[in-house]
mmCIF file of C-alpha atoms and ligand atoms in Angstrom:
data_model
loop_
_atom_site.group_PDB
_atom_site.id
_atom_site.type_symbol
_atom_site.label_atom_id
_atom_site.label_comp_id
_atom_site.label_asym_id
_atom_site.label_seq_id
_atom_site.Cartn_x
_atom_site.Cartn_y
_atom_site.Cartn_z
ATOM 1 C CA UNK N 1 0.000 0.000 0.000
ATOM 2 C CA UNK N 2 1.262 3.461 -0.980
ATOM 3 C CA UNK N 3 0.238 6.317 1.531
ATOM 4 C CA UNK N 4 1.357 10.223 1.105
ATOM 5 C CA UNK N 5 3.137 12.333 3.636
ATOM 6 C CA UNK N 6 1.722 12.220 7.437
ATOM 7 C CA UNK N 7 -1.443 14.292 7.741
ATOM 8 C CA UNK N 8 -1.494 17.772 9.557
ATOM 9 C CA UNK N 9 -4.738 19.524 9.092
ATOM 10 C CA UNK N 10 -6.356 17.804 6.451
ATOM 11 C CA UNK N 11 -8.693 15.161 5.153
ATOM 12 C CA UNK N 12 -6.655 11.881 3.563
ATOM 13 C CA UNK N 13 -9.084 9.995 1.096
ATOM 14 C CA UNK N 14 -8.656 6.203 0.291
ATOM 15 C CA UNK N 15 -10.074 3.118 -1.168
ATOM 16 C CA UNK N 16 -9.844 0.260 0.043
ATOM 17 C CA UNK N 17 -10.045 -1.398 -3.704
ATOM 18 C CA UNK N 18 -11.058 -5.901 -2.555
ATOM 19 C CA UNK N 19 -13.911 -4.911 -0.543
ATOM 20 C CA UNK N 20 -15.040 -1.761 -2.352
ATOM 21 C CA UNK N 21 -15.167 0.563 0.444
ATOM 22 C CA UNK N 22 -13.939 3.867 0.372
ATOM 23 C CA UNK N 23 -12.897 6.056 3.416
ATOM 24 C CA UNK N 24 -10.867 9.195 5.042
ATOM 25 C CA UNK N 25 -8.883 10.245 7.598
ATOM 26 C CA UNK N 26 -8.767 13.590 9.289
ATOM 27 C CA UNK N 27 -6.773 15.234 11.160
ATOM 28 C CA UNK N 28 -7.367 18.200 13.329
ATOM 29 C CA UNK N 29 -4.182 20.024 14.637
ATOM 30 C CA UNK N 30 -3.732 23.310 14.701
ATOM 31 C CA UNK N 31 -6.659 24.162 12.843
ATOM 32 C CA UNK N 32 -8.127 22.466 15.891
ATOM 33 C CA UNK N 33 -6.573 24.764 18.834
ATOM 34 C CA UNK N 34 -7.109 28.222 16.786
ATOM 35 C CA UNK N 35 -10.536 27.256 17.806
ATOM 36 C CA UNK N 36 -10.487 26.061 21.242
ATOM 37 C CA UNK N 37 -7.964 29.058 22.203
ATOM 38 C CA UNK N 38 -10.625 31.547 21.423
ATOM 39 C CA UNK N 39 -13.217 29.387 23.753
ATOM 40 C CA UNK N 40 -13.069 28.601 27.688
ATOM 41 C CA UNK N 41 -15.299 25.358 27.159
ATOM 42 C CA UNK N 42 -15.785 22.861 29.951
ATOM 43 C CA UNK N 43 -13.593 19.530 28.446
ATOM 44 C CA UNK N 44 -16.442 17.096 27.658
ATOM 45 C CA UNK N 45 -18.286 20.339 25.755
ATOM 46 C CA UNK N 46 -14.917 20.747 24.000
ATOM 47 C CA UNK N 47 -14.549 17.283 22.874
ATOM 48 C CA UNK N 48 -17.683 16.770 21.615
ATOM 49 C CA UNK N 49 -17.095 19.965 19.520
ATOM 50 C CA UNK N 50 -14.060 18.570 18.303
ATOM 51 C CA UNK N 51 -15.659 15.262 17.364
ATOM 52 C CA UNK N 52 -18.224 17.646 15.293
ATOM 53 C CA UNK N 53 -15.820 19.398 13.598
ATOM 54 C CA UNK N 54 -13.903 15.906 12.575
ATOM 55 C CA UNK N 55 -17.266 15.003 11.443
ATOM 56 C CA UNK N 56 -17.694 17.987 9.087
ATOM 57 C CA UNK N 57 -14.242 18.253 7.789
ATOM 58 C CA UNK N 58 -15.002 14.200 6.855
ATOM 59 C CA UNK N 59 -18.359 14.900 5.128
ATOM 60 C CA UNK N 60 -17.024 17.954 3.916
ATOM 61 C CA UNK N 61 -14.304 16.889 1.421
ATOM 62 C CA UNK N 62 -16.496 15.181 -0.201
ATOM 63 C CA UNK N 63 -18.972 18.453 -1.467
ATOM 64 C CA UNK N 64 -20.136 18.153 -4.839
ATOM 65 C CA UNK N 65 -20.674 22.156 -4.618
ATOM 66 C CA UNK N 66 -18.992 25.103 -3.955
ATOM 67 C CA UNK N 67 -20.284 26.624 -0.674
ATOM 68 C CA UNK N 68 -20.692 25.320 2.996
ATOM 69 C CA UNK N 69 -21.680 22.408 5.188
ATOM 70 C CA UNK N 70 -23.562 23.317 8.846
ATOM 71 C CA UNK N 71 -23.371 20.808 11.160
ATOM 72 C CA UNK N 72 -25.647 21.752 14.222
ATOM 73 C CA UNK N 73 -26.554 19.782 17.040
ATOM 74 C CA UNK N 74 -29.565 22.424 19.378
ATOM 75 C CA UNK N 75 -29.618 20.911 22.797
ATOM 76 C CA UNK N 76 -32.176 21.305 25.559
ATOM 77 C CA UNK N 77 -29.780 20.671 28.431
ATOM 78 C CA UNK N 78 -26.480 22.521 29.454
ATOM 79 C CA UNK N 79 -25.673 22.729 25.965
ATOM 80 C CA UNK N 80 -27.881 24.967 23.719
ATOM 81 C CA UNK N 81 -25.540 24.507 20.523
ATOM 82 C CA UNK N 82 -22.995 22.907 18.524
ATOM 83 C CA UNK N 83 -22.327 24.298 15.504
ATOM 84 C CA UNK N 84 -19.010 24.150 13.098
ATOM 85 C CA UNK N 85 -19.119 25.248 9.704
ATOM 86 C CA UNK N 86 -17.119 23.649 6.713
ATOM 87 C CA UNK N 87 -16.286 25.381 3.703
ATOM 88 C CA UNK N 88 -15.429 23.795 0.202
ATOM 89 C CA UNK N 89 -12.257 25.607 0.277
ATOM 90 C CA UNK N 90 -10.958 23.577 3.356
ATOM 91 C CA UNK N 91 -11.900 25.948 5.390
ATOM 92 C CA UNK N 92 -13.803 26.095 8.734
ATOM 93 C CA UNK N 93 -15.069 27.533 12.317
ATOM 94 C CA UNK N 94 -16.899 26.035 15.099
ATOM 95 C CA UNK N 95 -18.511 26.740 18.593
ATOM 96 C CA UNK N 96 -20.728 26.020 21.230
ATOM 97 C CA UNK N 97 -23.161 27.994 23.171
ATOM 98 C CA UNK N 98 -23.365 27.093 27.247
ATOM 99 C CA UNK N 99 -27.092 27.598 29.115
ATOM 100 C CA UNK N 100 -26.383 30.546 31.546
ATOM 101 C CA UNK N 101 -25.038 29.413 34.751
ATOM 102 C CA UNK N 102 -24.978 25.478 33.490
ATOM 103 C CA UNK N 103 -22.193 23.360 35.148
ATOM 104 C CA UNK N 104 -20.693 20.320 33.342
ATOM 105 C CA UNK N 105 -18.912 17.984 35.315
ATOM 106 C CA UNK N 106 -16.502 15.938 33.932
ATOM 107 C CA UNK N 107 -17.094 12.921 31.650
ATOM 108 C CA UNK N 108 -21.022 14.585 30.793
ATOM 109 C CA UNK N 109 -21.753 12.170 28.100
ATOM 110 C CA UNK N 110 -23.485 13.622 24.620
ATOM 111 C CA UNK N 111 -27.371 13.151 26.094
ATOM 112 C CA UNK N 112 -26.659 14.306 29.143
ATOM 113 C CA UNK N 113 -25.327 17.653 27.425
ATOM 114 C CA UNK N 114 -28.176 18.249 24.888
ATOM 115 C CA UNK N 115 -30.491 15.789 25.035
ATOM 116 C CA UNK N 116 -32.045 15.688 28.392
ATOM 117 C CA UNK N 117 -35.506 16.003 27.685
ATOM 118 C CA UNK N 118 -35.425 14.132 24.114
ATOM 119 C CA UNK N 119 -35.765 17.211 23.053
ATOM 120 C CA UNK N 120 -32.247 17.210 21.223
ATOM 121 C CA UNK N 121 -31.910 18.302 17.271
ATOM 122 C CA UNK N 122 -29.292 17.628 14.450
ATOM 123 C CA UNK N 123 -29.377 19.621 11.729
ATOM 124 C CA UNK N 124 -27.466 19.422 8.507
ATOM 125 C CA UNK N 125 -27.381 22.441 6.352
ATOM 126 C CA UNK N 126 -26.356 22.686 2.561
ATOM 127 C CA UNK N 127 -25.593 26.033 1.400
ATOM 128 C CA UNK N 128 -23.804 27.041 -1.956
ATOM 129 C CA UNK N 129 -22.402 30.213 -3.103
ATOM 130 C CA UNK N 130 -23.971 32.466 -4.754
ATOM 131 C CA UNK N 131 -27.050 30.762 -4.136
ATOM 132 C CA UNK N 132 -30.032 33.756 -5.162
ATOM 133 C CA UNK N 133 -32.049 35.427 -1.958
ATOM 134 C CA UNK N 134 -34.930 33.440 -3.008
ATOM 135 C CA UNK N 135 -33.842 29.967 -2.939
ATOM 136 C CA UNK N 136 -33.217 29.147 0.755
ATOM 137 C CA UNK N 137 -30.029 26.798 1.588
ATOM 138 C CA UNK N 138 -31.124 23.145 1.646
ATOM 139 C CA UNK N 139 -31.493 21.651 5.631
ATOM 140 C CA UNK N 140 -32.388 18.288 7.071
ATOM 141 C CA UNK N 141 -33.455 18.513 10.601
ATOM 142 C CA UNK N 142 -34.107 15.132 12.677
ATOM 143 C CA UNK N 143 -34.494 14.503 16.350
ATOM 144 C CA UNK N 144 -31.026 12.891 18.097
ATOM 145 C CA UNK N 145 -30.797 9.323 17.742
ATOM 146 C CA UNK N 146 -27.431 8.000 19.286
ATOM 147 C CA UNK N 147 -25.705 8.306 22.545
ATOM 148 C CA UNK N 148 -22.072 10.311 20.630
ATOM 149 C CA UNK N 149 -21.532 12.122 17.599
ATOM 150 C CA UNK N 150 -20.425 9.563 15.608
ATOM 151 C CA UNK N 151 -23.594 7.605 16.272
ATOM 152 C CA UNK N 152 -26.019 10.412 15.281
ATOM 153 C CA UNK N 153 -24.058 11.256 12.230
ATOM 154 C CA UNK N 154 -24.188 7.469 11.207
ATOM 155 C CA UNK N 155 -28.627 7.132 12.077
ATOM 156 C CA UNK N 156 -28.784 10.807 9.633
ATOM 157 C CA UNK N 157 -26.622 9.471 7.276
ATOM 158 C CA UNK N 158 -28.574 5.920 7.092
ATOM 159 C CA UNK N 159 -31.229 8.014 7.391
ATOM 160 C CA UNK N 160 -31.079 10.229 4.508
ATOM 161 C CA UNK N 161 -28.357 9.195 2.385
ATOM 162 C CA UNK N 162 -29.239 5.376 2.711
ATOM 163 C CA UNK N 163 -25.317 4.162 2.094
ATOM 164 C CA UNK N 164 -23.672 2.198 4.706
ATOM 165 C CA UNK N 165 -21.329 4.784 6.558
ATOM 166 C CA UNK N 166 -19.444 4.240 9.965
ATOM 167 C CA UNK N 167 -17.412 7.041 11.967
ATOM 168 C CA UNK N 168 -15.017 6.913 14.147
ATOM 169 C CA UNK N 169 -14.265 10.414 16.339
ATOM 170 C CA UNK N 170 -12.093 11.683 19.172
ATOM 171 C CA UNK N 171 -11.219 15.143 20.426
ATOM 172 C CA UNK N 172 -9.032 16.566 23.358
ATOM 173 C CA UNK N 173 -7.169 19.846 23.960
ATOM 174 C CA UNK N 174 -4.812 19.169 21.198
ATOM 175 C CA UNK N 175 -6.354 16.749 18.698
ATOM 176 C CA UNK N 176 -9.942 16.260 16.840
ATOM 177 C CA UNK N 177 -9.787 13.362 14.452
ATOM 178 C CA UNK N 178 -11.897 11.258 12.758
ATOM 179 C CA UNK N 179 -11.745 8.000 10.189
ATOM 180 C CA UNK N 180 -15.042 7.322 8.291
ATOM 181 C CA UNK N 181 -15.526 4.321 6.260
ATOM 182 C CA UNK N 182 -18.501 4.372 3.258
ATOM 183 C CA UNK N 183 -19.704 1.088 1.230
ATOM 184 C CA UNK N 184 -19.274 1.816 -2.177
ATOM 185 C CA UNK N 185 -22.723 0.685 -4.523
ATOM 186 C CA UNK N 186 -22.224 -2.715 -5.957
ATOM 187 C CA UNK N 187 -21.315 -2.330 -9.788
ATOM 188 C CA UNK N 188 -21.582 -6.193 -10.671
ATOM 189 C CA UNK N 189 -19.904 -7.357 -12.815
ATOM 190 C CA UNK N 190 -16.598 -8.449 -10.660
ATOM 191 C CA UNK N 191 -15.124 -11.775 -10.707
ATOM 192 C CA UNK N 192 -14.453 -12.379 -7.066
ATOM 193 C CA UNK N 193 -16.572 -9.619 -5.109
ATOM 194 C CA UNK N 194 -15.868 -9.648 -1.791
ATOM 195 C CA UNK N 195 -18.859 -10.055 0.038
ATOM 196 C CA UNK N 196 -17.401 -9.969 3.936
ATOM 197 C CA UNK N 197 -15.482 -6.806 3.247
ATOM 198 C CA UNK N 198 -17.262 -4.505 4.661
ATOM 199 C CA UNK N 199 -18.358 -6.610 7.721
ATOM 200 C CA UNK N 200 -14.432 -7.387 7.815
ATOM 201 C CA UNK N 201 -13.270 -3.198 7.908
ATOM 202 C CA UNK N 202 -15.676 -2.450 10.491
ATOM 203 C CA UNK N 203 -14.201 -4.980 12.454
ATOM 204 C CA UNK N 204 -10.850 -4.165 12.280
ATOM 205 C CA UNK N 205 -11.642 -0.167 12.625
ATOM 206 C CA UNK N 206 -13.716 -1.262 15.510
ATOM 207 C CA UNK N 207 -10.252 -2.193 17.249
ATOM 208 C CA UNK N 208 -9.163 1.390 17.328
ATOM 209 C CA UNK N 209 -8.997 3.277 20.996
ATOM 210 C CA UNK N 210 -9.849 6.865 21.147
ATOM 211 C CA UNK N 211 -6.298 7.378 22.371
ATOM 212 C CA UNK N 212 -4.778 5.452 18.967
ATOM 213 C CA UNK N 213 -6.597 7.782 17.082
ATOM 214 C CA UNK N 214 -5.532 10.741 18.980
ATOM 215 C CA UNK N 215 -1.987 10.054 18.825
ATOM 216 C CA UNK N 216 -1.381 8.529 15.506
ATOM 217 C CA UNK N 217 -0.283 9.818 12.004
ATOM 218 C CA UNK N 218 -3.082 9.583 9.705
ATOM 219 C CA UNK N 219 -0.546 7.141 7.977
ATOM 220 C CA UNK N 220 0.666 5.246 11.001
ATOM 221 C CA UNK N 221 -3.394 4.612 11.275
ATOM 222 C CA UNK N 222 -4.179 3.310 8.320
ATOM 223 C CA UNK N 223 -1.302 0.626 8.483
ATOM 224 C CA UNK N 224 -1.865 0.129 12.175
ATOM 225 C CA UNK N 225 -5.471 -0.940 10.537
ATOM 226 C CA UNK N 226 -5.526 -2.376 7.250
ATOM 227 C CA UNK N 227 -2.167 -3.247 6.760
ATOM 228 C CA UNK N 228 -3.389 -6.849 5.210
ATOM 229 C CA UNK N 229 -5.817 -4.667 2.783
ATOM 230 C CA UNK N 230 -5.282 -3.577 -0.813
ATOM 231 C CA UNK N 231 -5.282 0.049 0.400
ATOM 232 C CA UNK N 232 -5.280 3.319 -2.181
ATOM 233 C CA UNK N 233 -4.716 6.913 -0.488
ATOM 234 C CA UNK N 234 -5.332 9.909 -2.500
ATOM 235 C CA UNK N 235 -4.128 13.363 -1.894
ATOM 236 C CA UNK N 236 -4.926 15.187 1.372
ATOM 237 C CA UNK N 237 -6.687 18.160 1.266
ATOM 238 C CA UNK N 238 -5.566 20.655 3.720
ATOM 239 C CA UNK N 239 -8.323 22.191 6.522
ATOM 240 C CA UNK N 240 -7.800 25.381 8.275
ATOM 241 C CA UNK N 241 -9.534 27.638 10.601
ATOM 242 C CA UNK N 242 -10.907 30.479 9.271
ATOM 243 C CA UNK N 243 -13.693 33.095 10.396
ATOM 244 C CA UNK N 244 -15.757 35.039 8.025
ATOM 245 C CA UNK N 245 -16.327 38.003 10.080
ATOM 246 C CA UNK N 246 -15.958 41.208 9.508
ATOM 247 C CA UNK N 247 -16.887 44.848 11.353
ATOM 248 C CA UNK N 248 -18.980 45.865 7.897
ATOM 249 C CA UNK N 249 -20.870 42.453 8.927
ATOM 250 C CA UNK N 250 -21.480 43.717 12.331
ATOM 251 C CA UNK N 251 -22.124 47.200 11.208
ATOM 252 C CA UNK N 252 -25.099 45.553 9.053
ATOM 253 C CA UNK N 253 -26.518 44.122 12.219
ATOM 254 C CA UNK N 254 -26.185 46.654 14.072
ATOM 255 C CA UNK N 255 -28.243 48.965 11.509
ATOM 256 C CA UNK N 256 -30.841 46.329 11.178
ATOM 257 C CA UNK N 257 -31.320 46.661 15.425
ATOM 258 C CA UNK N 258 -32.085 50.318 14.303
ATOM 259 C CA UNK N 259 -30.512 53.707 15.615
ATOM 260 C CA UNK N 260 -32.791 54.313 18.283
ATOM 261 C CA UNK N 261 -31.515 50.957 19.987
ATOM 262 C CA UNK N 262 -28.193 51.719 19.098
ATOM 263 C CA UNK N 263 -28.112 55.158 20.639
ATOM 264 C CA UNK N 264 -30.303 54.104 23.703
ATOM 265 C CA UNK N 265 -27.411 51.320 24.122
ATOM 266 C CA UNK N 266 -24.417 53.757 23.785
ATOM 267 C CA UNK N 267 -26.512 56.669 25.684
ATOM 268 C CA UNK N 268 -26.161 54.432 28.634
ATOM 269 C CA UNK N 269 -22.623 52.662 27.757
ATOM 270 C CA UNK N 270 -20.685 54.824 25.479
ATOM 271 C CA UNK N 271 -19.901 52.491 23.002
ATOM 272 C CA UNK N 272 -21.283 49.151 21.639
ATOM 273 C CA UNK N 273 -19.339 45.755 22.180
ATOM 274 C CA UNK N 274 -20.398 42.768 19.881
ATOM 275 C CA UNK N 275 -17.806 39.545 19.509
ATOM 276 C CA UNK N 276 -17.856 37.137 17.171
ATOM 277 C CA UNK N 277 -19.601 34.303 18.373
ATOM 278 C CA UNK N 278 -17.099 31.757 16.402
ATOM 279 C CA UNK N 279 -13.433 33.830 17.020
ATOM 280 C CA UNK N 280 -13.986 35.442 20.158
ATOM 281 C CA UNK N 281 -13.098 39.035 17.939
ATOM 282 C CA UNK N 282 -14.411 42.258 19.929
ATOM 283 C CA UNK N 283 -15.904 44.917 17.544
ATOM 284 C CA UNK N 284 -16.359 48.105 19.301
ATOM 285 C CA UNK N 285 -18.457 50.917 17.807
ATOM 286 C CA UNK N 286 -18.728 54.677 19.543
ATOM 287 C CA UNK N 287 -20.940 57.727 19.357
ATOM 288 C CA UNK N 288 -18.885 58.697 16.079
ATOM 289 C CA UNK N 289 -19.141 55.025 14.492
ATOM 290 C CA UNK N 290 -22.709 54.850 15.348
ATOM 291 C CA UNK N 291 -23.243 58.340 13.166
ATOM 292 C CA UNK N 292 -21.434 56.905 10.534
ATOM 293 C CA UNK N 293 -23.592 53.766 10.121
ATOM 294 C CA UNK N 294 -26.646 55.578 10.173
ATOM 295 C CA UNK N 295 -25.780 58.835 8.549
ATOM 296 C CA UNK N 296 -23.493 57.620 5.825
ATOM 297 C CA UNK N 297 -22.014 60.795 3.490
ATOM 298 C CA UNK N 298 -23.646 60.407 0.617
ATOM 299 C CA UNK N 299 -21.006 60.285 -2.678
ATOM 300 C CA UNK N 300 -20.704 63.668 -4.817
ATOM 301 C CA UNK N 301 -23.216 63.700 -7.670
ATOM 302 C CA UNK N 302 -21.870 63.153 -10.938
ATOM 303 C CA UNK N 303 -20.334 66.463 -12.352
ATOM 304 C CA UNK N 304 -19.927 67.918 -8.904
ATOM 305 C CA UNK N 305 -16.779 69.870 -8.829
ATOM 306 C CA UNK N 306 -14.376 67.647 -6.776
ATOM 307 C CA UNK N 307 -12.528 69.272 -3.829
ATOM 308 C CA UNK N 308 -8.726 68.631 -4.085
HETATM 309 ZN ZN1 LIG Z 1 -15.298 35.727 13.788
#
């Protein structure tokens, strides 16, 4: 088997050609801890995010669009949301929203986080650029089945795609990885197909530990686990953290919460904090910035003499 340099921050693909089973690795490393530095989250809140973003990044590379992939999971316990968003350019951001005041002992598994009343959500969204105002992005909401990520990514993907997938996640303070493995549609036709393969894969990716995964080259992995298969590794595609905003973005927001607001707001604060709810980045607008957004100077009419 021929596998490509080690793995930092990206998403190995492979086929595993005998049993007709395709999968991927990825790899969460510093793309990982640009996130969690910009969050104080409570360790089983952070893994679980991790897992999630794993999850997205392995969906992800697989986008038959330009444009993004929304994971969400909306929780009704400590945990009001999960959300990481992939982009098709390998980028990506993610966070997660606490309940005021909730405390989250250690070792809190998944339902216990956001599921507490069954009243737990996941919801996949599909949105490409340049899509027009009028078409909305495409989303698939469905009530949590599974006790971890990987387990309600695999019911919604059995769910909705209807093609065999298994996931395998784990996240700490350094690390979010994840190896998926996807049964490929029988083409007929082969001379000797092999019928046990993907019973026999599952099996031997079943005998990974969360700490293997953790701690392992994406390479080292794959030989660790199908060492005895007739492996093919494609390219990796490189993931990195990224945020999208910007202080025109929170300029629009703050004109669509309307100047009277805003001026009530900065009447009694002097100026107007809003952060970024993925990087943590403070925006701070004054008296003077406030005018600005509502008052903007309107641009010299055509054929007015220009000052110099
Ligand atoms: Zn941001």
């Amino acid at each position: 088997m021929t596998i490509p340099r080690p793995v930092r921050d990206g998403v190995l693909r492979f086929l595993l050609r005998g049993a007709s089973v395709r999968g991927e690795v990825v790899v969460l490393d510093r793309a990982w801890r640009e996130v969690i530095a910009r969050h104080a989250l409570p360790a089983p809140v952070r893994d679980r995010l991790g897992e999630l973003s794993a999850a997205a990044a392995l969906l992800g590379a697989t986008l038959k669009f330009d444009g993004s992939l929304v994971l969400q999971i909306h929780g009704d316990g400590p945990v009001v949301l999960f959300v990481v968003e992939y982009r098709s350019d390998g980028s990506y951001r993610a966070t997660a929203k606490l309940r005021e005041g909730a405390s989250i002992p250690p070792d809190t598994p998944l339902p216990a986080l956001v599921d507490t009343q069954r009243g737990g959500r996941f919801v996949v969204t599909l949105d490409p650029h340049g899509r027009a105002p009028d078409r909305p992005a495409w989303q698939g909401v469905v009530p949590l089945e599974g006790t971890t990520v990987a387990g309600v990514l695999e019911r919604y993907m059995q769910r909705s795609e209807q093609i065999p997938t298994r996931l395998w996640l784990a996240a700490d303070g350094e690390r979010a990885v994840g190896l998926l493995l996807q049964r490929l549609p029988d083409e007929g036709g082969r001379p000797e197909p092999d019928i046990d393969g993907w019973n026999r894969l599952q099996q031997l990716a079943e005998t990974v530990a969360p700490e293997e995964l953790l701690t392992l080259s994406a390479d080292e992995l794959l030989r660790r686990l199908f060492w005895q298969e007739s492996l093919h590794a494609f390219d990796h595609r490189p993931c990195r953290f990224a945020c999208r905003c910007t202080r025109e973005k929170v300029g629009e927001m703050l004109r669509m919460l309307g100047s009277d607001e805003v001026e009530a707001i900065l009447a009694e604060r002097g100026e107007i904090e809003v952060r970024c709810e993925y990087c943590n980045q403070a925006y701070r607008f004054d008296l003077v910035d406030s005018i600005a957004l509502f008052h903007p100077v309107a641009p010299a009419p055509e054929g007015a003499p220009k000052r110099h």
